[in-house]
Amino acid sequence: MKSKNIHPHKFSGLRLMLLLGLSLAANHSILFSQSEEDSIAEKPTARIGLVYTQVNQDGRLVVTVKTKVEGAFENVPGVKINFYQTEIAAENLLGKAITNNKGQADFLLPDSLQKDQDILHTYVAAIEGNGQFEDVAEEITVKKAVLQMTLEEEDSTYWVKVFVGSPDESGEIVPAPDVECKVFVKRLYGNLPVAEEFDVTDEDGMMSVEFPRDIPGDKEGNLTIIAMVEEHEEFGTLETNEVKAWGVPLVINQQTFRELWSNRANAPYSLMILTNVILLGVWGTIAYIVARLFKVFKIGKTSISASK
Amino acid sequence: MKKKQPTLSTSEREQAFDALNEELNPRPFGRLGKLWTGLLAVIFLAGLFFYIKQIREGLGITAMRDFSIWGIYISNFVFFVAVSLVGSLISAILKLSNVAWRTPLTRLAEMIAVSAIILAALTIIVDMGRPDRFLNVIIHARIQSPITWDVIVITTYLMISILLLYLPLLPDLALLRDRMKNIPKWQHKLYTWLAINWHDTPEQKAIMKKSVRVLAIVIVPIALGIHTVTSWLFATTFRPGWDSTNFGPYFVSGAFMVGAAGVIGTMWVFRKYYRFEKYFTDDLFDKMGKLLVLLSFIYLYFNINEYLIPAYKMKGHEADHINALFTGDFAPLFWSVQIGGMIIPIIVLLFKKGRKPLPMMFMSALVILGAWFKRFLIVVPTLEHPFIPFNRVPEAWKHYFPTFAEWTITAGTLAGALLIITLLVRLFPVIPIVETAEDLHLIDAENEEKE
């Protein structure tokens, strides 16, 4: 995977003439005020980070847009990114996406690109015609690759076997040696590595790692096992995953306790009794007073009748 | 107000009672009153406009973010709850202590209490991102949660405060029904409806007096409860500045102080614009001044407890919080509030000259202003010093400063509270007429004496 900053082709004939005209006018103080010149000069530059990620054969481009604010880089949300294949040209436009609150835009590549015969693919992500930032683009070149994972049990030992390969010129998949790949288990807040160290792939493109037997899974012991090649120079990030019941089944303790931190149905009896006694005592008094007000009303009515 | 011996003849007493009635009846607003009401209505409507905007666009229009989850809405809520405690102070504590000079203040205190507690409840709804889900707080209530306790105790306190305003008002309502001429029909109907056939019969008086006494007893623990539970909303969480066992009495003492200041400020307004010098006398100001000094000293004591011990130990995050208050970003506000809103009023009110109406009014204003900002200092600095450090959050999220919308909505709620008091004053006597007449022996009070 190779990436570089490129400048989009913006000097079309019409644009060149317009620029020349504006340059001449710029010398004329009537047309351009000082403040307008300043505002053009001060248009900030955004920085684009472009990464290729392939999960279970689905390729996607992930862009992060940042800009410098008071000396530190901050993510920029709401920026439209144009994605191109090969180079910036209208006919090469793959699609568009807008950066989210984290300044990220995610673009799923079409199936056709995965299935074509090309071994190398070049992608460009570009900010164009943005009112806030200068035009800027980032290019990335990735080599097609496959990542396969097999889960095997041998003599009561679990093994995760990973194969990394890449098509040659004839389209046949050949092993990719010396590729760093890792195996994880998906957890709630991230991926847990199943070993402290991992080997690189051998000359057959293979890497094996023993899978621990003590990782807690769901009620059935299911775990999501992930094999991953992270940010490889040629292939980008490759990932494949599979659900397997290799974990320790989770046993949920169904016994409930009446505690302060329990749910509303399991409030401590002492608290319930105390609050209800107070509530009944106070609201009982209020109800008594309101009832006395009805009595006041009735007495008044009787006294009117008596006086008549 | 000195009690007079009943040396007047019956006709003289009747004449004096008529004059008293004339003097204390609610009266239509003059130009100034209309201007005041209009101004409050405009501020209230501006707040309402921004609240509708907040409902449409969400709490994103406020400055509250992931860390500063509470801002001036909650500070304002605590302020309102604090002010509402004055009802129990004057109507219950002083009544049960047989303090005779409280008579002219009871109605005013209850009016302030009712308006403050209504707005406290509304302010909590204003703070909710999804007010349409408010009923869920009741439907899915967890009795273990202090928020549930708060909802219960606020509702209870509101109900008792309304009853404590309404019950002693009954004889006056009957007077207004029978004696007030040249009033619109709806107003007469309102008095008739609210007077519930009150005819000053001994049985009616007995029921009323007994009910007020029962309520005066019941409201004391509820009043302590309402502000203690409000303090527990903070103290039951584990955060620097809030993790304190001192919070309950600290909040309650502060509440009595600001409530008393609220009554003094309002007394001054009525003395000046309703010419109530005869009722809100220099002597009454002097007594309220002494009461305010006493309450301020108690609050000062709890302040020393609240800040001195953490400042002595200077433990980790508590130290950051204390430093922010004592010498950091919040120091100017903190010291202004502590000195201006507590120390200066204490010093001034210790002197007899300082307990004259005008200086008292200024000191009360200082106490009220200080009390509002004190609630801000209780809520915001703690949230800006979380145990889990700020990580990858925009700079703006680390510091809270209310947006224009928040200020306007908050101003709207304050105007709303004053508007309720203003409307109550427009319709009902500020000073209890019958009770005052009884104190002056202008009417026979034998019935309730027996009771």
PDB file of C-alpha atoms in Angstrom, chain A residues 74 259-268 271-272 275 278-279 282-283 285-286 288-290 292-301 303-304, chain B residues 138-144 149 152 155-156 159-160 163 166-167 170 195-199 201 203-204 207-208 210-211 214-215 218 222 394-395:
ATOM      1  CA  GLU A  74      -8.322  18.517  15.396  1.00  0.00           C
ATOM      2  CA  GLU A 259     -29.909  -4.159  47.362  1.00  0.00           C
ATOM      3  CA  LEU A 260     -29.658  -0.420  46.837  1.00  0.00           C
ATOM      4  CA  TRP A 261     -28.123  -1.081  43.419  1.00  0.00           C
ATOM      5  CA  SER A 262     -30.690  -3.676  42.349  1.00  0.00           C
ATOM      6  CA  ASN A 263     -33.402  -2.922  39.813  1.00  0.00           C
ATOM      7  CA  ARG A 264     -36.657  -1.300  40.873  1.00  0.00           C
ATOM      8  CA  ALA A 265     -38.390  -4.620  41.440  1.00  0.00           C
ATOM      9  CA  ASN A 266     -35.720  -5.662  43.929  1.00  0.00           C
ATOM     10  CA  ALA A 267     -35.510  -2.651  46.197  1.00  0.00           C
ATOM     11  CA  PRO A 268     -34.641  -3.510  49.812  1.00  0.00           C
ATOM     12  CA  LEU A 271     -36.320   1.056  52.227  1.00  0.00           C
ATOM     13  CA  MET A 272     -39.715   0.249  50.735  1.00  0.00           C
ATOM     14  CA  THR A 275     -40.578   5.333  52.359  1.00  0.00           C
ATOM     15  CA  ILE A 278     -43.496   8.220  55.443  1.00  0.00           C
ATOM     16  CA  LEU A 279     -45.492   8.705  52.251  1.00  0.00           C
ATOM     17  CA  VAL A 282     -47.631  12.662  55.126  1.00  0.00           C
ATOM     18  CA  TRP A 283     -50.103  12.203  52.279  1.00  0.00           C
ATOM     19  CA  THR A 285     -52.363  14.022  56.675  1.00  0.00           C
ATOM     20  CA  ILE A 286     -52.744  16.027  53.466  1.00  0.00           C
ATOM     21  CA  TYR A 288     -57.224  14.554  56.025  1.00  0.00           C
ATOM     22  CA  ILE A 289     -56.741  18.333  55.692  1.00  0.00           C
ATOM     23  CA  VAL A 290     -58.401  18.340  52.251  1.00  0.00           C
ATOM     24  CA  ARG A 292     -61.574  18.982  56.488  1.00  0.00           C
ATOM     25  CA  LEU A 293     -61.851  21.632  53.773  1.00  0.00           C
ATOM     26  CA  PHE A 294     -64.951  19.822  52.471  1.00  0.00           C
ATOM     27  CA  LYS A 295     -66.229  19.927  56.034  1.00  0.00           C
ATOM     28  CA  VAL A 296     -65.629  23.695  56.101  1.00  0.00           C
ATOM     29  CA  PHE A 297     -67.611  23.973  52.874  1.00  0.00           C
ATOM     30  CA  LYS A 298     -70.511  21.958  54.309  1.00  0.00           C
ATOM     31  CA  ILE A 299     -70.570  23.936  57.578  1.00  0.00           C
ATOM     32  CA  GLY A 300     -70.713  27.143  55.562  1.00  0.00           C
ATOM     33  CA  LYS A 301     -73.596  25.813  53.484  1.00  0.00           C
ATOM     34  CA  SER A 303     -74.928  28.159  58.294  1.00  0.00           C
ATOM     35  CA  ILE A 304     -76.296  29.955  55.201  1.00  0.00           C
TER      36      ILE A 304
ATOM     37  CA  ILE B 138     -42.802   8.229  38.080  1.00  0.00           C
ATOM     38  CA  ILE B 139     -43.920   5.164  36.100  1.00  0.00           C
ATOM     39  CA  HIS B 140     -40.496   3.507  36.220  1.00  0.00           C
ATOM     40  CA  ALA B 141     -39.358   5.022  39.512  1.00  0.00           C
ATOM     41  CA  ARG B 142     -36.636   3.228  41.484  1.00  0.00           C
ATOM     42  CA  ILE B 143     -37.245   3.893  45.152  1.00  0.00           C
ATOM     43  CA  GLN B 144     -33.488   3.505  45.683  1.00  0.00           C
ATOM     44  CA  TRP B 149     -37.075  10.885  46.493  1.00  0.00           C
ATOM     45  CA  ILE B 152     -41.774  12.792  45.806  1.00  0.00           C
ATOM     46  CA  THR B 155     -44.572  17.306  45.103  1.00  0.00           C
ATOM     47  CA  THR B 156     -45.338  16.883  48.804  1.00  0.00           C
ATOM     48  CA  MET B 159     -48.951  20.522  48.182  1.00  0.00           C
ATOM     49  CA  ILE B 160     -48.360  21.481  51.831  1.00  0.00           C
ATOM     50  CA  LEU B 163     -52.427  24.426  51.742  1.00  0.00           C
ATOM     51  CA  TYR B 166     -54.687  28.733  51.224  1.00  0.00           C
ATOM     52  CA  LEU B 167     -56.002  27.810  54.687  1.00  0.00           C
ATOM     53  CA  LEU B 170     -59.919  31.626  53.874  1.00  0.00           C
ATOM     54  CA  ALA B 195     -63.867  31.043  49.981  1.00  0.00           C
ATOM     55  CA  ILE B 196     -65.787  27.713  50.070  1.00  0.00           C
ATOM     56  CA  ASN B 197     -68.726  29.157  52.012  1.00  0.00           C
ATOM     57  CA  TRP B 198     -66.514  30.606  54.737  1.00  0.00           C
ATOM     58  CA  HIS B 199     -68.669  32.492  57.213  1.00  0.00           C
ATOM     59  CA  THR B 201     -68.338  30.238  62.186  1.00  0.00           C
ATOM     60  CA  GLU B 203     -66.484  25.390  63.765  1.00  0.00           C
ATOM     61  CA  GLN B 204     -64.898  26.667  60.576  1.00  0.00           C
ATOM     62  CA  ILE B 207     -60.990  23.437  61.704  1.00  0.00           C
ATOM     63  CA  MET B 208     -58.818  26.023  60.004  1.00  0.00           C
ATOM     64  CA  LYS B 210     -56.190  23.070  63.805  1.00  0.00           C
ATOM     65  CA  SER B 211     -55.334  22.242  60.181  1.00  0.00           C
ATOM     66  CA  VAL B 214     -50.998  20.230  61.892  1.00  0.00           C
ATOM     67  CA  LEU B 215     -49.518  21.425  58.614  1.00  0.00           C
ATOM     68  CA  VAL B 218     -45.750  18.307  59.159  1.00  0.00           C
ATOM     69  CA  ILE B 222     -40.652  17.876  54.807  1.00  0.00           C
ATOM     70  CA  PRO B 394     -12.687  19.169  22.289  1.00  0.00           C
ATOM     71  CA  GLU B 395     -11.275  22.006  24.375  1.00  0.00           C
TER      72      GLU B 395
END
